[in-house]
Short mmCIF file of N, CA and C in Angstrom, two decimals:
data_model
loop_
_atom_site.label_atom_id
_atom_site.label_comp_id
_atom_site.label_asym_id
_atom_site.label_seq_id
_atom_site.Cartn_x
_atom_site.Cartn_y
_atom_site.Cartn_z
N MET A 1 -25.83 -0.81 38.09
CA MET A 1 -25.97 -1.36 36.82
C MET A 1 -26.86 -2.55 36.87
N ASN A 2 -27.84 -2.56 36.26
CA ASN A 2 -28.91 -3.87 36.09
C ASN A 2 -28.11 -4.98 35.24
N ARG A 3 -28.33 -6.11 35.51
CA ARG A 3 -27.93 -7.17 34.73
C ARG A 3 -28.62 -7.62 33.96
N ASN A 4 -28.60 -8.45 32.64
CA ASN A 4 -29.99 -8.65 31.78
C ASN A 4 -28.94 -10.50 32.25
N ILE A 5 -29.72 -11.07 33.33
CA ILE A 5 -29.36 -12.38 33.36
C ILE A 5 -30.64 -13.05 33.37
N TYR A 6 -31.79 -12.88 33.12
CA TYR A 6 -33.04 -13.43 32.95
C TYR A 6 -33.56 -13.51 31.47
N ARG A 7 -33.16 -12.80 30.53
CA ARG A 7 -33.63 -12.27 29.48
C ARG A 7 -32.34 -12.42 28.38
N ARG A 8 -31.34 -13.36 28.06
CA ARG A 8 -30.66 -13.31 27.41
C ARG A 8 -30.35 -14.50 26.42
N ILE A 9 -29.59 -14.48 25.84
CA ILE A 9 -29.44 -15.76 24.82
C ILE A 9 -27.82 -16.10 24.96
N GLU A 10 -27.77 -17.29 25.09
CA GLU A 10 -26.20 -17.71 25.07
C GLU A 10 -26.01 -18.92 24.09
N THR A 11 -25.04 -19.03 23.13
CA THR A 11 -24.84 -19.75 22.42
C THR A 11 -23.19 -20.27 22.55
N CYS A 12 -23.14 -21.70 21.73
CA CYS A 12 -21.56 -22.21 21.76
C CYS A 12 -21.74 -22.48 20.28
N PHE A 13 -20.46 -22.78 19.87
CA PHE A 13 -19.97 -23.00 18.44
C PHE A 13 -18.61 -23.07 18.45
N PRO A 14 -18.28 -24.28 17.56
CA PRO A 14 -16.94 -24.73 17.48
C PRO A 14 -15.85 -23.43 16.77
N LEU A 15 -14.55 -23.53 17.11
CA LEU A 15 -13.71 -22.67 16.65
C LEU A 15 -12.85 -23.51 16.07
N LEU A 16 -12.84 -23.66 14.70
CA LEU A 16 -11.90 -24.46 13.95
C LEU A 16 -10.67 -23.91 13.58
N ASN A 17 -10.59 -22.55 13.71
CA ASN A 17 -9.26 -21.90 13.22
C ASN A 17 -8.44 -21.80 14.79
N LEU A 18 -7.27 -22.33 14.94
CA LEU A 18 -6.82 -22.65 16.08
C LEU A 18 -5.90 -21.24 16.10
N ALA A 19 -5.53 -20.57 15.46
CA ALA A 19 -5.57 -18.98 15.85
C ALA A 19 -6.28 -18.24 16.35
N LEU A 20 -7.23 -18.03 15.71
CA LEU A 20 -8.54 -17.40 16.26
C LEU A 20 -8.84 -17.99 17.51
N ALA A 21 -8.90 -19.08 17.82
CA ALA A 21 -9.24 -20.00 19.00
C ALA A 21 -8.39 -19.39 20.37
N HIS A 22 -6.87 -18.82 19.84
CA HIS A 22 -6.05 -18.36 20.79
C HIS A 22 -6.05 -17.45 21.08
N GLN A 23 -6.71 -16.36 19.81
CA GLN A 23 -7.00 -14.97 19.86
C GLN A 23 -7.88 -14.55 20.84
N ILE A 24 -9.26 -15.47 20.90
CA ILE A 24 -10.44 -15.07 21.74
C ILE A 24 -10.08 -15.78 23.09
N GLN A 25 -9.12 -16.53 23.47
CA GLN A 25 -8.85 -17.06 24.56
C GLN A 25 -8.17 -15.99 25.29
N GLU A 26 -7.16 -15.17 24.52
CA GLU A 26 -6.38 -14.10 25.07
C GLU A 26 -7.45 -12.79 25.35
N LEU A 27 -8.34 -12.67 24.50
CA LEU A 27 -9.58 -11.72 24.86
C LEU A 27 -10.14 -12.17 26.46
N PHE A 28 -10.66 -13.25 26.46
CA PHE A 28 -11.44 -13.70 27.50
C PHE A 28 -10.39 -13.31 28.65
N ASP A 29 -9.17 -13.71 28.78
CA ASP A 29 -8.41 -13.52 29.93
C ASP A 29 -8.11 -12.01 30.27
N ILE A 30 -8.22 -11.36 29.27
CA ILE A 30 -8.20 -9.98 29.62
C ILE A 30 -9.38 -9.72 30.32
N GLN A 31 -10.65 -10.08 29.67
CA GLN A 31 -11.93 -9.66 30.57
C GLN A 31 -11.83 -10.14 31.86
N PHE A 32 -11.80 -11.46 31.87
CA PHE A 32 -11.85 -12.10 33.48
C PHE A 32 -10.74 -11.06 34.43
N ALA A 33 -9.56 -10.64 33.79
CA ALA A 33 -8.77 -10.02 34.60
C ALA A 33 -9.04 -8.76 34.92
N ASP A 34 -10.20 -8.17 34.47
CA ASP A 34 -10.45 -6.72 34.83
C ASP A 34 -11.13 -6.74 36.24
N ASP A 35 -10.74 -5.87 37.04
CA ASP A 35 -11.29 -5.88 38.54
C ASP A 35 -11.54 -4.45 39.01
N THR A 36 -11.19 -3.41 37.92
CA THR A 36 -11.23 -2.16 38.17
C THR A 36 -12.52 -1.52 38.87
N GLU A 37 -13.90 -2.35 38.68
CA GLU A 37 -14.91 -2.09 39.27
C GLU A 37 -15.61 -3.41 39.31
N ALA A 38 -14.86 -4.50 39.62
CA ALA A 38 -15.61 -5.77 39.70
C ALA A 38 -16.38 -5.64 41.05
N THR A 39 -17.43 -6.33 40.66
CA THR A 39 -18.45 -7.00 41.98
C THR A 39 -18.76 -8.67 42.02
N LEU A 40 -19.00 -9.15 42.91
CA LEU A 40 -19.66 -10.53 42.81
C LEU A 40 -20.96 -10.27 43.25
N LEU A 41 -21.92 -11.09 42.85
CA LEU A 41 -23.35 -11.10 42.69
C LEU A 41 -23.56 -12.22 43.74
N ASP A 42 -24.21 -11.82 44.88
CA ASP A 42 -24.44 -12.38 46.14
C ASP A 42 -25.83 -13.52 46.14
N GLU A 43 -25.95 -14.37 47.10
CA GLU A 43 -27.09 -15.15 47.15
C GLU A 43 -28.60 -14.31 47.03
N HIS A 44 -28.36 -13.26 47.38
CA HIS A 44 -29.61 -12.17 47.40
C HIS A 44 -29.76 -11.23 45.94
N GLY A 45 -28.80 -11.50 45.44
CA GLY A 45 -28.78 -10.66 43.99
C GLY A 45 -28.26 -9.20 44.11
N GLN A 46 -27.48 -9.04 45.05
CA GLN A 46 -26.75 -7.85 45.18
C GLN A 46 -25.36 -7.83 44.74
N ASN A 47 -25.09 -6.87 44.29
CA ASN A 47 -23.36 -6.67 44.07
C ASN A 47 -22.53 -6.46 45.11
N GLN A 48 -21.91 -7.06 45.50
CA GLN A 48 -20.85 -7.03 46.66
C GLN A 48 -19.44 -6.45 45.98
N ALA A 49 -18.65 -5.52 46.46
CA ALA A 49 -17.40 -4.71 46.07
C ALA A 49 -16.44 -6.13 46.19
N ILE A 50 -15.58 -6.39 45.24
CA ILE A 50 -14.43 -7.29 45.62
C ILE A 50 -13.24 -6.58 45.82
N GLU A 51 -12.69 -6.83 46.76
CA GLU A 51 -11.16 -5.97 47.29
C GLU A 51 -10.12 -7.38 46.70
N THR A 52 -9.29 -6.53 45.96
CA THR A 52 -7.85 -7.58 45.58
C THR A 52 -6.75 -6.99 45.86
N GLN A 53 -5.74 -7.46 46.48
CA GLN A 53 -4.40 -7.45 46.68
C GLN A 53 -3.74 -7.34 45.33
N GLN A 54 -3.97 -7.19 44.27
CA GLN A 54 -3.19 -7.32 42.90
C GLN A 54 -3.32 -6.03 42.25
N LYS A 55 -2.62 -5.63 41.34
CA LYS A 55 -2.84 -4.21 40.77
C LYS A 55 -3.86 -4.39 39.86
N ASN A 56 -4.75 -3.09 39.87
CA ASN A 56 -5.83 -3.00 39.01
C ASN A 56 -5.71 -3.30 37.47
N VAL A 57 -6.26 -4.40 36.91
CA VAL A 57 -6.31 -4.46 35.39
C VAL A 57 -7.79 -3.78 34.90
N SER A 58 -7.84 -3.03 33.93
CA SER A 58 -8.92 -2.33 33.15
C SER A 58 -8.87 -2.93 31.77
N GLN A 59 -9.92 -3.08 31.46
CA GLN A 59 -10.49 -3.65 29.94
C GLN A 59 -10.12 -2.47 28.66
N GLN A 60 -9.59 -1.40 29.31
CA GLN A 60 -8.88 -0.91 28.48
C GLN A 60 -7.67 -1.18 27.62
N GLN A 61 -7.08 -2.33 28.27
CA GLN A 61 -6.24 -3.14 27.54
C GLN A 61 -6.79 -3.87 26.23
N ILE A 62 -8.00 -4.31 26.38
CA ILE A 62 -8.69 -4.93 25.43
C ILE A 62 -8.44 -4.01 24.10
N LEU A 63 -8.83 -2.41 24.16
CA LEU A 63 -8.74 -1.76 23.20
C LEU A 63 -7.46 -1.60 22.50
N HIS A 64 -6.23 -1.73 23.30
CA HIS A 64 -5.08 -1.38 22.73
C HIS A 64 -4.88 -2.93 22.20
N TYR A 65 -4.94 -3.89 22.58
CA TYR A 65 -4.84 -5.38 22.01
C TYR A 65 -5.46 -5.57 20.84
N LEU A 66 -6.88 -4.89 20.64
CA LEU A 66 -7.78 -5.05 19.42
C LEU A 66 -6.87 -4.06 18.47
N LYS A 67 -6.38 -3.02 18.88
CA LYS A 67 -5.76 -2.19 17.77
C LYS A 67 -4.66 -2.56 17.11
N GLY A 68 -3.84 -3.04 17.91
CA GLY A 68 -2.69 -3.89 17.41
C GLY A 68 -2.74 -5.02 16.73
N ASN A 69 -3.69 -5.66 16.99
CA ASN A 69 -4.03 -7.11 16.37
C ASN A 69 -5.22 -7.44 15.43
N MET A 70 -5.77 -6.16 15.00
CA MET A 70 -7.15 -6.13 13.76
C MET A 70 -6.46 -6.41 12.33
N ARG A 71 -7.10 -7.29 11.86
CA ARG A 71 -6.87 -7.53 10.24
C ARG A 71 -7.27 -6.30 9.51
N GLN A 72 -6.50 -5.84 8.96
CA GLN A 72 -6.88 -4.96 7.68
C GLN A 72 -7.17 -5.42 6.48
#
């Protein structure tokens, strides 16, 4: 999969609602823990597979998290 690392837009903004900031941090933690098909980008721009000793974590967890925590 090609990655858009040259034509992307990054932004930052304050999270003034503390509860929302905690919820977003939880989402980041789930995203960063996903090692199901994780790779590292090496100095030559090639993706290298990551071997981990821990149990695989899938981003499907984020869907279950969102389903249980969405405001109606």
